Amino acid sequence: MNANVVNVAVVDGKTITQTVELSSVNKNQPVRIKAVQGGKYILAEGANGVAPENITIKRVGKDLHIALEGTDPDQPQLIIEDFEGSGGQLVGVAEDGSYHEYISSDAEQDRSAAFLIEGVEAPQVLGAQPLKGFGDGLAAAAGIGWFWPALLGLAALGVLGGVYAATRDDDNGNDDGVGGGGGNTDKGSIGGVEDNVGDKIGLIENGGTTDDRTPTFTGEGRPGTSVEIIDNGKAIGTAIIGEDGKWEYTPPAPGLDDGKHDIVIVPIDESGNKGEPSPEYEIIVDTVAPSSPLIDGIYDDVAPQEGQIGSGGHTNDTQPTLSGTGEADSIIRIYDNGVEIGSALADAEGKWTFTPDPALIEGPHEFTVTAEDAAGNISTPSLPFPIIVDITIPGKPGTGTGGIDDVQDDFGPDRGSIGDGETTDDSTPTIIGSGAEPGDTVTIIDNGVEIGTALVGADGKWEFTPDPALTDGPHEIVVVITDPAGNESEPSDPYTIIIDTIAPATPSLSLVFDDQGLVTGNLTSGDSTDDARPDLSGTAEPDSLVTIYDNGVAIGSVIATGGTWTFTPTIPLSNGPHTLTVTSSDAAGNESPPTPGFDLDVVAGGTPPAPAITSVVDDQGTLRGPLAQNAF
C-alpha cells in the first residue's frame, strides 16, 4: 500500500459507519461527508494506519475543510459538511495504538476544530493526551470491510476483534440495528434541531436556547422504520423514516413548555421492536422577552467639558460612552435615531457599555436600546436618551457678537459708560455684552486671570459685575465664549479700564485778590471788599478738576494744570457775606475734602442809602413808650 494513502473513518457513538480513501480523489474535487452529531473522524495514513503528522483545517460557513500536509489549504482533500456545532472531533492513532485528538499546533483554543473562527487556517497536530476509553467496544457497522481494521492496524491492537460478526445479519434476518430476537440494537441520534421562529432562526446547538416552542427535530435511519421522540422521559410523538432515509418531527401546538428539555429518540423497526435511546439532545425553550433595559448615562471624555451628559445635553465628544443595565448575559442592541449602530454584551450583573464606532455626526441623536436573550427574545425599547453633538467652535467675540459692548460705572458722582482706556472710581463696574448665542457661557478674564462667568440670555445679552471688587490699577479684560458642548472661542480683543478709588488730597485756596476800587491787594479771611469778582488761586492734584463753592453752591471749576489753578467768578458776587471753599476731583470722579472756608463781605455796586430815624422811645419817668413825631 502506498505510504501516502490517507483514509478517514466516521465514528457515530461506538460504531464505524463510513470509510473513505482520500488519496484517490482528483484535484479540486474533495471528498464530502456529512457530519454526525458528536461524531469522531479518524484519519489514518499508510499500511500501519497511524495518523498523518500534520494537517491544516479551516472553517468555511458550517463546513470544515481539511488539507493534508504539503497541499494547498484552499484545495482541501476532505470537507465535513455541517461540522460547526455538531460537537465533532478529528482523531488520529499514535504509533503506540492510542487515540489522540488533533489540536492546534500553537495550543490556542480558538484554532481548534470545535472553536475555529471563520476563514482562519489552523495547523493541527496530535495532542499529547490520549482519548480515554474511545477505542473500547468500537465496532464496524454492516458493510464496513475487514480492510479497514487491517489498514489501521487495529487487529493487532485487539480493538475490533470479533466485533464485525456482531453487526452481521442475525438469525432473524435483522440488519437494521433495531430488531429484537437477540439482534443488535441501535441507539440512533438526533441529527439536528431547527428554530423557525423570530429573528434568530437556524440550528439549535445541543445545550442551546430557543424561542421556538415547536422546533423541528431531524435525523436519518433506515427507510420504513420509525423513531419515537421522548422529552424529559415522556413520549411526545413518532416520526416515520422516509424513502430517502430521513425523518423529521415538529411538536404540535402549543408546543414545548418554557424550560429545559432533554430529548432522545428510540428507533423502532417494522415489527415494533425498539432500540436503545439515543444520547440526549438538550434544548432550553425560552419565550419570555427580557425586561426593557436602561441607559443609565452617557459619558463625555473630551476636554474641556468632561463628565456625564444629561438627557438633552450637548457634547463635543463624537464617541461618548453609553452605559446601562439589562438582563444578565443578554445582547444589548443600541439604536441612534432608530437605526442600529452596534451591540454590547451585558455581563453577569447586567451591566454594559458601548462606544460608537464610527464616530457620531454633528446634530441631535436620540439613543434607545433593546435586550435580546440567548433564545432570541427581544425586549421593548428603553426610554429615549437624547443628546446633541456639537464640535463647531464659536467665532471670536466682538462688539455686538458676544464681546464687551460697554462697561458701566454706577458709583459716585461721575456715573455712566467707561470708555476703553478710561478711569473709574467704581471697583465693581458692570460689564455688558450682546449678540451671543442663547445658552452660551461667557468667561470673563482680567489681566489673564478668570474672574467669573455669565450666562447668555434668550435675547443674546449678558452682563457681569465683579465680586470681589477689582483692585486699583489698570485692568485688561477679555472674554471667551463656551457653547453648551464645551467648544471654546478664541479670546476677544482686550477692553482696558483703570480703577482709581483714592480721593485727591485737599487742595489749597492760597490767594484771594482784590483788584477793584481805591484799595486793592490780597485779602484775608474776614475782610470786606468792593471787588465782586476777586481772583482766586491755589494748588491741587495735577490735572484734577478744581471746583469752587460759594456758600456751599458750586460757582465754577478749572483744571489744575501742573498742580496750580486760578479762578475768577464769571457772575459777580452779590453784596453781603460769602464763604468760599474749594474741592479737587480726579479723572475717576473721586473728590477731595473741601478747603477751610474763606470769608468775605462784599460791598460793591454804588453809594450806601441815607440813614433815617424810624422811632423815638421814652424810657424815663412815669410815662414811657414810643413818641410820636413833634411830641413833647
XYZ file of C-alpha atoms in Angstrom:
632
model
C 0.000 0.000 0.000
C 1.233 3.464 -0.855
C 2.545 5.205 2.233
C 0.763 8.380 1.131
C -2.691 6.819 1.090
C -4.871 8.529 3.721
C -8.222 7.179 4.866
C -10.949 8.619 7.065
C -13.378 6.634 9.213
C -16.593 8.164 10.543
C -17.454 7.014 14.075
C -21.000 7.539 15.407
C -21.105 6.607 19.092
C -19.129 3.326 19.154
C -19.802 2.385 15.534
C -17.664 2.984 12.429
C -20.378 3.929 9.936
C -18.319 5.028 6.920
C -14.809 4.800 5.496
C -13.350 6.814 2.635
C -9.944 6.850 0.928
C -8.693 10.377 0.239
C -5.659 9.680 -1.939
C -7.721 8.645 -4.954
C -9.578 11.929 -5.062
C -8.959 14.064 -8.141
C -7.507 17.566 -7.698
C -10.094 20.219 -6.820
C -12.643 17.505 -6.079
C -12.509 16.862 -2.318
C -14.365 14.050 -0.613
C -17.501 15.339 1.118
C -19.005 13.577 4.087
C -21.921 14.622 6.269
C -21.207 15.438 9.898
C -22.966 13.383 12.572
C -23.861 14.792 15.956
C -20.987 14.101 18.363
C -19.140 12.197 15.656
C -15.427 11.403 15.550
C -13.376 11.276 12.350
C -10.302 9.017 12.384
C -7.528 9.914 9.937
C -5.089 7.091 9.089
C -2.071 7.034 6.766
C -0.074 4.181 5.244
C -0.109 0.472 5.927
C 0.296 0.879 9.683
C -2.752 3.116 9.955
C -1.077 5.822 12.040
C -2.310 9.405 11.873
C -0.885 11.930 9.409
C 1.608 14.037 11.310
C 0.317 17.407 10.141
C -2.940 18.666 8.686
C -4.410 22.140 8.165
C -8.067 22.910 8.842
C -10.287 25.875 8.034
C -13.968 26.636 8.722
C -15.984 27.808 5.711
C -19.542 28.509 6.783
C -20.554 25.440 8.799
C -18.245 23.128 6.843
C -14.776 22.025 7.954
C -12.094 21.925 5.212
C -9.151 19.543 5.806
C -5.920 19.759 3.817
C -3.122 17.184 4.175
C 0.494 18.124 4.729
C 2.188 19.639 1.674
C -1.090 20.634 -0.022
C -2.807 23.967 -0.547
C -5.282 24.699 2.307
C -7.553 26.309 -0.303
C -7.708 22.940 -2.118
C -8.786 20.566 0.706
C -8.856 16.788 0.317
C -11.798 16.393 2.732
C -14.851 18.537 3.596
C -17.029 17.586 6.556
C -20.342 19.296 5.900
C -22.212 20.975 8.809
C -19.331 20.248 11.164
C -19.805 23.555 13.024
C -21.919 22.985 16.142
C -22.011 19.200 15.729
C -19.578 18.579 18.593
C -17.303 16.541 16.340
C -13.613 15.669 16.836
C -10.723 14.911 14.489
C -8.857 11.855 15.798
C -5.683 10.026 14.872
C -3.847 6.887 16.067
C -0.392 7.261 17.528
C 2.366 4.707 16.887
C 1.573 3.053 20.235
C -2.016 2.440 19.082
C -3.639 5.030 21.397
C -6.186 7.529 20.072
C -5.454 11.254 20.268
C -7.450 14.315 19.257
C -5.962 16.712 16.717
C -5.266 20.056 18.363
C -3.885 23.420 17.250
C -0.126 23.339 16.834
C 0.115 26.521 18.949
C -2.347 25.193 21.568
C -4.733 28.134 21.046
C -8.317 27.031 21.725
C -9.867 29.329 19.132
C -7.815 27.490 16.476
C -9.099 24.043 17.397
C -11.715 22.334 15.237
C -14.546 22.948 17.741
C -13.938 26.683 18.104
C -12.430 27.625 14.763
C -13.021 31.185 13.542
C -14.484 31.592 10.058
C -11.817 31.520 7.329
C -8.842 31.025 9.659
C -6.261 28.431 8.590
C -5.167 26.406 11.625
C -2.299 23.854 11.507
C -3.097 20.771 13.615
C -1.053 18.048 15.335
C -1.971 15.142 17.602
C -2.468 16.149 21.219
C -0.280 14.699 23.952
C -3.135 13.196 25.987
C -4.864 10.036 24.683
C -8.654 9.829 24.482
C -9.604 7.607 27.382
C -11.941 4.740 26.551
C -12.527 5.791 22.960
C -11.401 2.519 21.392
C -13.197 0.337 23.951
C -16.048 -1.549 22.278
C -15.539 0.159 18.940
C -17.420 -1.773 16.218
C -17.729 -1.610 12.454
C -21.233 -1.344 11.007
C -22.503 -3.787 8.397
C -20.848 -3.216 5.054
C -17.567 -1.930 6.502
C -14.910 -4.283 5.110
C -12.152 -6.017 7.053
C -9.635 -3.938 5.166
C -10.343 -1.013 7.457
C -9.189 -2.594 10.742
C -6.230 -4.009 8.920
C -5.459 -0.626 7.453
C -5.476 0.975 10.867
C -3.529 -1.825 12.386
C -6.357 -2.263 14.894
C -6.496 -6.024 14.602
C -3.070 -6.248 16.186
C -4.292 -3.952 18.980
C -7.342 -6.098 19.594
C -9.680 -3.155 19.431
C -12.055 -4.515 16.785
C -11.541 -8.188 17.336
C -14.703 -10.130 16.622
C -16.991 -7.118 16.511
C -17.736 -7.440 12.838
C -19.688 -10.605 13.353
C -21.887 -8.876 15.886
C -23.074 -6.454 13.207
C -23.973 -9.010 10.553
C -27.484 -10.209 9.861
C -28.715 -12.009 12.943
C -30.575 -15.306 12.922
C -33.881 -13.484 12.357
C -32.532 -11.605 9.354
C -32.422 -8.277 11.128
C -29.794 -5.946 9.800
C -31.298 -2.592 10.791
C -29.821 -2.474 14.264
C -33.224 -2.076 15.960
C -34.721 -5.533 15.963
C -35.214 -7.993 18.763
C -34.688 -11.746 18.509
C -31.289 -11.432 20.088
C -30.089 -8.993 17.393
C -28.106 -5.790 17.957
C -29.940 -2.584 18.917
C -29.042 0.850 17.587
C -29.307 3.974 19.708
C -29.662 6.268 16.709
C -29.168 10.007 17.093
C -30.844 13.349 16.553
C -29.230 14.976 13.557
C -30.339 18.491 14.312
C -32.974 20.777 15.811
C -34.146 23.808 13.807
C -35.561 27.067 15.203
C -38.052 28.583 12.756
C -39.430 31.433 14.903
C -38.338 35.050 15.393
C -35.248 36.847 14.187
C -32.857 34.167 15.397
C -33.527 31.017 13.347
C -31.455 28.023 12.326
C -29.725 25.170 14.110
C -30.196 24.952 17.868
C -26.969 23.502 19.193
C -27.001 20.791 21.832
C -27.470 22.716 25.084
C -28.683 25.804 23.220
C -31.642 28.073 23.852
C -34.576 28.817 21.547
C -37.714 30.941 21.471
C -39.387 28.362 19.200
C -41.836 26.190 21.154
C -42.306 23.997 18.085
C -38.752 23.393 16.796
C -38.195 20.798 14.094
C -36.173 17.684 15.008
C -34.466 15.809 12.161
C -32.366 12.691 11.689
C -31.596 9.705 9.462
C -32.351 5.997 9.597
C -33.439 3.004 7.567
C -36.438 3.636 5.323
C -39.607 2.018 6.545
C -38.706 2.173 10.220
C -39.616 4.928 12.685
C -38.353 6.781 15.701
C -40.111 7.685 18.918
C -39.363 11.155 20.319
C -39.104 11.376 24.115
C -38.981 14.687 26.027
C -37.799 14.612 29.655
C -38.681 10.893 29.827
C -42.136 11.270 28.269
C -43.006 10.195 24.710
C -44.357 13.141 22.745
C -44.588 11.679 19.245
C -43.192 9.495 16.496
C -41.740 10.068 13.034
C -41.602 7.711 10.040
C -38.282 7.428 8.223
C -38.917 8.194 4.568
C -37.602 6.517 1.465
C -34.710 8.988 1.451
C -33.680 7.687 4.878
C -34.641 10.914 6.630
C -37.168 11.795 9.310
C -38.376 14.951 10.983
C -40.737 15.818 13.814
C -42.349 19.093 14.947
C -44.239 19.129 18.247
C -47.884 20.150 17.741
C -49.149 23.444 19.173
C -48.944 24.753 21.826
C -45.549 23.041 21.674
C -42.923 22.635 24.360
C -43.195 24.463 27.661
C -40.599 27.027 28.667
C -37.672 25.369 30.379
C -35.088 22.647 29.836
C -35.887 19.690 27.559
C -33.734 16.559 27.305
C -34.774 14.968 24.016
C -33.916 11.390 22.987
C -35.160 9.174 20.176
C -35.807 5.450 20.256
C -35.570 3.604 16.905
C -38.482 1.242 16.123
C -38.327 -1.407 13.396
C -41.197 -2.579 11.174
C -42.164 -5.162 13.793
C -42.400 -2.589 16.556
C -39.188 -3.630 18.257
C -37.488 -0.698 19.979
C -33.798 0.013 20.096
C -31.820 1.802 22.764
C -32.451 5.528 23.397
C -30.106 7.906 21.636
C -27.800 10.273 23.511
C -29.700 13.227 24.958
C -30.049 16.400 22.925
C -30.682 19.256 25.321
C -32.512 22.425 24.367
C -33.858 25.215 26.546
C -37.136 26.819 25.483
C -37.423 30.469 26.473
C -40.287 32.538 25.054
C -40.247 35.305 27.680
C -38.680 38.540 26.431
C -36.227 40.330 28.731
C -37.424 43.384 30.592
C -36.665 46.713 28.939
C -33.011 47.682 29.519
C -31.889 51.106 30.694
C -29.440 53.733 29.500
C -28.025 54.923 32.828
C -25.753 57.591 31.416
C -23.592 58.881 28.566
C -20.041 59.992 29.381
C -18.047 62.722 27.589
C -14.277 62.234 27.922
C -13.164 65.033 25.580
C -11.784 68.228 27.167
C -12.631 70.774 28.351
C -16.097 69.698 29.476
C -15.713 66.089 30.606
C -18.251 64.105 32.610
C -21.820 62.858 32.351
C -24.024 64.299 29.615
C -27.532 64.989 30.833
C -30.561 63.913 28.822
C -30.945 66.521 26.088
C -27.452 67.846 26.809
C -24.694 68.942 24.449
C -21.293 67.320 23.908
C -18.200 67.838 21.769
C -17.372 64.125 22.088
C -18.279 62.306 18.868
C -17.639 58.959 20.565
C -19.211 59.265 24.025
C -19.518 56.124 26.132
C -23.035 54.804 26.771
C -23.627 52.615 29.804
C -26.598 50.952 31.393
C -28.192 47.791 32.717
C -30.187 44.956 31.218
C -30.825 41.238 31.609
C -27.621 39.406 32.519
C -25.766 37.911 29.538
C -28.228 39.447 27.059
C -27.194 41.221 23.870
C -27.858 44.960 24.158
C -28.579 46.499 20.778
C -28.014 50.248 20.507
C -30.117 52.425 18.200
C -29.364 56.010 17.155
C -32.339 57.879 15.726
C -33.985 54.493 15.161
C -31.025 52.884 13.341
C -28.987 50.105 14.982
C -25.365 51.227 15.335
C -23.921 48.349 17.366
C -24.360 45.974 20.251
C -22.828 45.149 23.616
C -22.950 42.107 25.866
C -24.406 42.596 29.328
C -22.202 40.952 31.951
C -23.292 38.584 34.698
C -24.544 41.584 36.701
C -26.432 43.005 33.739
C -24.037 45.929 33.212
C -22.987 47.022 29.729
C -21.061 49.811 27.995
C -20.835 50.909 24.371
C -18.778 53.468 22.425
C -19.982 54.347 18.905
C -17.650 53.438 16.057
C -17.673 55.112 13.577
C -17.983 58.475 15.323
C -21.314 60.299 15.537
C -22.031 63.165 13.168
C -22.903 66.649 14.410
C -26.522 67.193 15.340
C -29.216 65.632 17.532
C -29.040 61.957 18.446
C -31.766 60.000 20.237
C -30.476 56.728 21.673
C -32.588 53.713 22.602
C -31.561 50.144 23.454
C -33.167 46.704 23.432
C -32.096 43.466 25.104
C -32.000 40.133 23.275
C -31.654 36.916 25.274
C -29.977 33.701 24.159
C -33.266 32.426 22.721
C -33.669 35.479 20.503
C -36.439 37.115 22.537
C -36.224 40.890 22.219
C -37.342 43.368 24.867
C -39.290 46.553 24.307
C -37.041 49.580 23.693
C -35.702 51.649 26.562
C -36.781 55.211 27.154
C -35.001 57.544 24.700
C -31.863 59.390 25.793
C -31.327 62.413 23.510
C -28.057 64.346 23.198
C -26.718 66.951 20.753
C -23.246 66.527 19.268
C -21.600 69.890 18.561
C -17.957 70.227 17.519
C -18.202 73.693 15.905
C -16.094 76.318 17.728
C -17.843 79.682 18.355
C -16.456 82.677 16.455
C -14.225 85.286 18.099
C -16.427 87.534 20.272
C -16.568 91.213 19.426
C -18.820 94.248 19.748
C -22.361 93.062 19.078
C -21.207 89.442 18.650
C -20.839 88.353 22.246
C -17.876 90.552 23.177
C -17.752 93.566 25.538
C -20.130 96.290 24.332
C -19.931 98.590 27.369
C -18.661 98.943 30.944
C -20.935 100.914 33.260
C -19.898 102.980 36.330
C -22.829 103.221 38.780
C -20.941 104.581 41.784
C -20.096 108.092 42.978
C -20.940 111.427 41.376
C -19.470 110.571 37.965
C -21.579 107.717 36.519
C -22.214 106.180 33.103
C -20.169 104.422 30.424
C -16.468 103.878 30.986
C -14.734 104.027 27.625
C -11.924 101.667 26.622
C -8.824 103.000 28.413
C -10.745 105.313 30.762
C -10.645 105.603 34.557
C -13.414 104.888 37.072
C -13.924 105.072 40.810
C -16.319 102.074 40.610
C -14.430 98.945 41.672
C -17.417 96.782 40.716
C -18.407 98.155 37.304
C -20.957 96.248 35.216
C -19.529 94.615 32.076
C -22.128 94.200 29.310
C -22.291 92.294 26.006
C -24.846 91.308 23.351
C -25.267 89.284 20.176
C -24.187 85.921 21.665
C -25.999 82.593 21.252
C -28.600 81.950 23.982
C -27.324 79.333 26.418
C -23.653 80.055 25.758
C -21.364 80.807 28.700
C -19.170 83.922 28.724
C -15.964 83.647 30.741
C -14.533 86.996 31.924
C -10.744 87.164 32.199
C -8.985 90.093 33.948
C -5.249 90.518 33.358
C -5.080 86.842 32.341
C -6.999 85.504 35.355
C -10.559 84.191 35.143
C -12.784 86.225 37.483
C -16.216 84.811 36.666
C -18.766 83.726 34.097
C -22.098 84.935 32.762
C -24.883 83.001 31.012
C -26.219 84.385 27.756
C -29.957 85.033 27.967
C -32.681 84.312 25.434
C -32.143 87.807 23.971
C -28.439 87.110 23.371
C -27.370 89.576 26.083
C -25.178 89.049 29.110
C -23.733 91.139 31.920
C -21.257 90.627 34.736
C -20.374 92.508 37.934
C -17.062 91.518 39.592
C -17.195 90.026 43.057
C -14.898 90.574 44.858
C -14.208 94.139 43.745
C -11.387 94.956 41.359
C -8.197 96.381 42.828
C -6.925 99.859 41.982
C -4.928 99.964 38.811
C -5.300 99.056 35.106
C -7.431 96.031 34.121
C -7.206 94.438 30.668
C -10.432 92.469 30.294
C -11.162 89.832 27.628
C -13.993 87.324 27.268
C -14.170 83.768 25.907
C -17.431 82.174 24.757
C -18.095 78.488 25.511
C -21.083 76.769 23.930
C -23.111 74.105 25.791
C -20.996 71.339 24.187
C -17.793 72.801 25.669
C -16.368 74.285 22.464
C -14.408 77.475 23.299
C -13.888 80.569 21.154
C -10.621 82.455 20.981
C -10.422 85.462 23.385
C -11.957 88.785 22.420
C -9.821 91.890 21.918
C -8.971 93.480 25.305
C -11.081 96.243 26.886
C -8.989 98.254 29.373
C -10.315 100.225 32.350
C -8.375 101.863 35.172
C -9.742 101.558 38.707
C -8.986 104.549 40.966
C -10.790 104.698 44.302
C -8.345 107.064 46.128
C -9.539 110.699 46.515
C -7.071 113.533 45.826
C -5.528 115.441 48.720
C -7.361 118.594 49.862
C -6.383 121.456 47.536
C -5.418 124.938 48.771
C -7.136 128.304 48.402
C -3.977 130.298 48.987
C -4.827 133.682 47.454
C -7.943 135.916 47.106
C -7.027 139.143 45.282
C -8.999 142.409 45.141
C -8.146 144.397 42.031
C -11.066 146.883 42.125
C -11.531 150.346 43.701
C -9.140 152.554 45.612
C -7.857 149.777 47.838
C -6.501 146.606 46.080
C -4.372 143.651 47.076
C -4.522 140.265 48.803
C -7.473 139.698 51.078
C -7.528 137.728 54.261
C -10.437 135.703 55.524
C -12.995 138.019 57.206
C -12.103 141.100 55.088
C -14.576 143.327 53.285
C -14.063 144.037 49.614
C -15.570 146.170 46.940
C -14.424 143.609 44.283
C -17.419 141.421 43.406
C -15.149 139.320 41.123
C -11.999 138.732 43.136
C -9.263 136.478 41.669
C -8.875 133.106 43.488
C -5.813 130.811 43.144
C -4.161 127.849 44.821
C -2.729 124.350 44.350
C -4.305 120.910 43.710
C -3.510 117.415 42.352
C -2.135 117.886 38.829
C -4.788 117.669 36.131
C -7.566 117.343 38.693
C -10.782 119.297 38.403
C -10.947 122.114 40.992
C -14.495 123.149 41.914
C -15.150 126.482 43.697
C -18.116 126.759 46.070
C -19.748 129.998 47.381
C -21.843 129.437 50.477
C -21.889 125.710 49.531
C -23.002 126.267 45.958
C -20.612 125.466 43.066
C -19.924 128.618 41.073
C -17.359 127.213 38.648
C -14.428 124.860 38.088
C -10.990 124.823 36.490
C -8.261 122.246 35.738
C -5.214 122.281 37.975
C -2.680 122.403 35.185
C 0.721 121.492 36.519
C -0.751 121.410 40.025
C -1.869 125.109 40.216
C -5.140 126.768 39.453
C -6.742 130.217 39.198
C -10.381 131.253 39.026
C -12.364 134.480 38.641
C -16.129 134.307 39.099
C -17.974 134.852 35.843
C -21.017 136.196 37.665
C -20.177 138.912 40.266
C -20.719 138.014 43.865
C -23.702 139.686 45.483
C -23.265 142.217 48.251
C -23.063 140.588 51.599
C -21.191 137.796 53.348
C -19.630 134.921 51.347
C -17.806 131.802 52.438
C -15.600 130.355 49.682
C -14.393 126.691 49.629
C -12.596 124.524 47.028
C -12.510 120.760 46.251
C -10.424 118.684 43.830
C -11.761 115.743 41.731
C -9.563 113.250 39.821
C -10.347 111.544 36.487
C -12.135 108.664 38.247
C -14.517 111.096 39.949
C -13.004 110.835 43.406
C -13.499 114.194 45.215
C -11.221 115.570 47.908
C -12.410 117.116 51.185
C -13.150 120.880 50.877
C -10.689 123.560 51.914
C -11.373 125.617 55.047
C -13.875 128.432 54.402
C -12.575 131.821 53.235
C -14.991 134.551 54.473
C -15.590 137.808 52.579
C -18.013 140.674 52.983
C -18.688 142.074 49.557
C -19.636 145.789 49.486
C -19.910 146.925 45.925
C -22.276 148.479 43.438
C -22.794 152.314 44.455
C -23.307 154.802 47.488
C -24.958 153.380 50.553
C -28.555 154.716 51.281
C -29.023 157.739 53.688
C -29.680 156.913 57.366
C -33.204 157.503 58.838
C -34.872 157.837 62.337
C -37.611 155.287 62.447
C -38.689 155.606 66.161
C -38.089 157.500 69.487
C -38.708 155.723 72.784
C -39.193 157.467 76.200
C -37.819 155.251 78.929
C -37.778 157.737 81.834
C -40.420 158.879 84.338
C -43.896 157.605 84.706
C -44.904 157.963 81.092
C -42.796 155.802 78.898
C -43.000 154.353 75.401
C -42.709 155.393 71.736
C -43.080 159.094 70.995
C -44.843 160.461 68.007
C -43.079 162.996 65.793
C -43.209 166.528 67.284
C -44.467 165.195 70.625
C -43.469 166.813 73.944
